[in-house]
Amino acid sequence: MCYTSAQIKPNLEHLSAALRQIGVVVAATGLVTGVFNADQVSLSLGITLGGLALIRVASLEE
């Protein structure tokens, strides 16, 4: 089965939008968890993972 770039591009856009939302949710979850638990590790990990996910999405979109 062969795909043309016209078929693949919209799928990549949907995927990158989903990944961006996941990155934001992970960062927000880490932030909230870190604040409520006063846990520096959770806070740092959540922000780092969310940031990495957002950076990865940005690099995929270029």
Coordinates of C-alpha atoms in Angstrom, one line a residue:
M1 CA 0.0 0.0 0.0
C2 CA 1.5 3.3 -1.1
Y3 CA 0.8 6.7 0.5
T4 CA 1.3 10.1 -1.1
S5 CA 2.7 13.0 0.7
A6 CA -0.8 14.6 0.5
Q7 CA -2.2 11.7 2.5
I8 CA 0.6 11.6 5.1
K9 CA 0.9 15.4 5.8
P10 CA -2.6 15.8 7.4
N11 CA -1.9 12.7 9.6
L12 CA 1.4 14.2 10.8
E13 CA -0.4 17.5 11.6
H14 CA -3.0 15.6 13.7
L15 CA -0.2 13.6 15.4
S16 CA 1.8 16.7 16.2
A17 CA -1.2 18.4 17.6
A18 CA -1.9 15.4 19.8
L19 CA 1.7 15.2 21.0
R20 CA 1.7 18.9 21.8
Q21 CA -1.4 18.5 23.9
I22 CA 0.1 15.5 25.7
G23 CA 3.3 17.5 26.4
V24 CA 1.2 20.3 27.9
V25 CA -0.8 17.9 30.0
V26 CA 2.4 16.2 31.2
A27 CA 4.0 19.5 32.1
A28 CA 0.8 20.7 33.9
T29 CA 0.4 17.4 35.8
G30 CA 4.0 17.6 36.9
L31 CA 3.6 21.2 38.0
V32 CA 0.4 20.5 39.9
T33 CA 1.8 17.3 41.5
G34 CA 5.0 19.1 42.5
V35 CA 3.1 22.0 44.0
F36 CA 0.7 19.9 46.0
N37 CA 3.3 17.4 47.2
A38 CA 6.0 20.0 47.6
D39 CA 8.1 17.5 45.7
Q40 CA 10.9 19.0 43.7
V41 CA 11.5 15.7 41.8
S42 CA 7.9 15.5 40.5
L43 CA 7.9 19.2 39.6
S44 CA 11.2 19.0 37.8
L45 CA 10.3 15.7 36.0
G46 CA 6.9 17.0 34.9
I47 CA 8.3 20.2 33.5
T48 CA 11.3 18.5 31.8
L49 CA 9.1 15.8 30.2
G50 CA 6.5 18.3 29.0
G51 CA 9.2 20.6 27.7
L52 CA 10.9 17.7 25.8
A53 CA 7.6 16.7 24.3
L54 CA 7.0 20.2 23.1
I55 CA 10.5 20.6 21.7
R56 CA 10.1 17.2 19.9
V57 CA 6.8 18.3 18.3
A58 CA 8.4 21.6 17.2
S59 CA 11.2 19.8 15.6
L60 CA 8.8 17.4 13.8
E61 CA 6.8 20.4 12.4
E62 CA 9.8 22.0 10.7

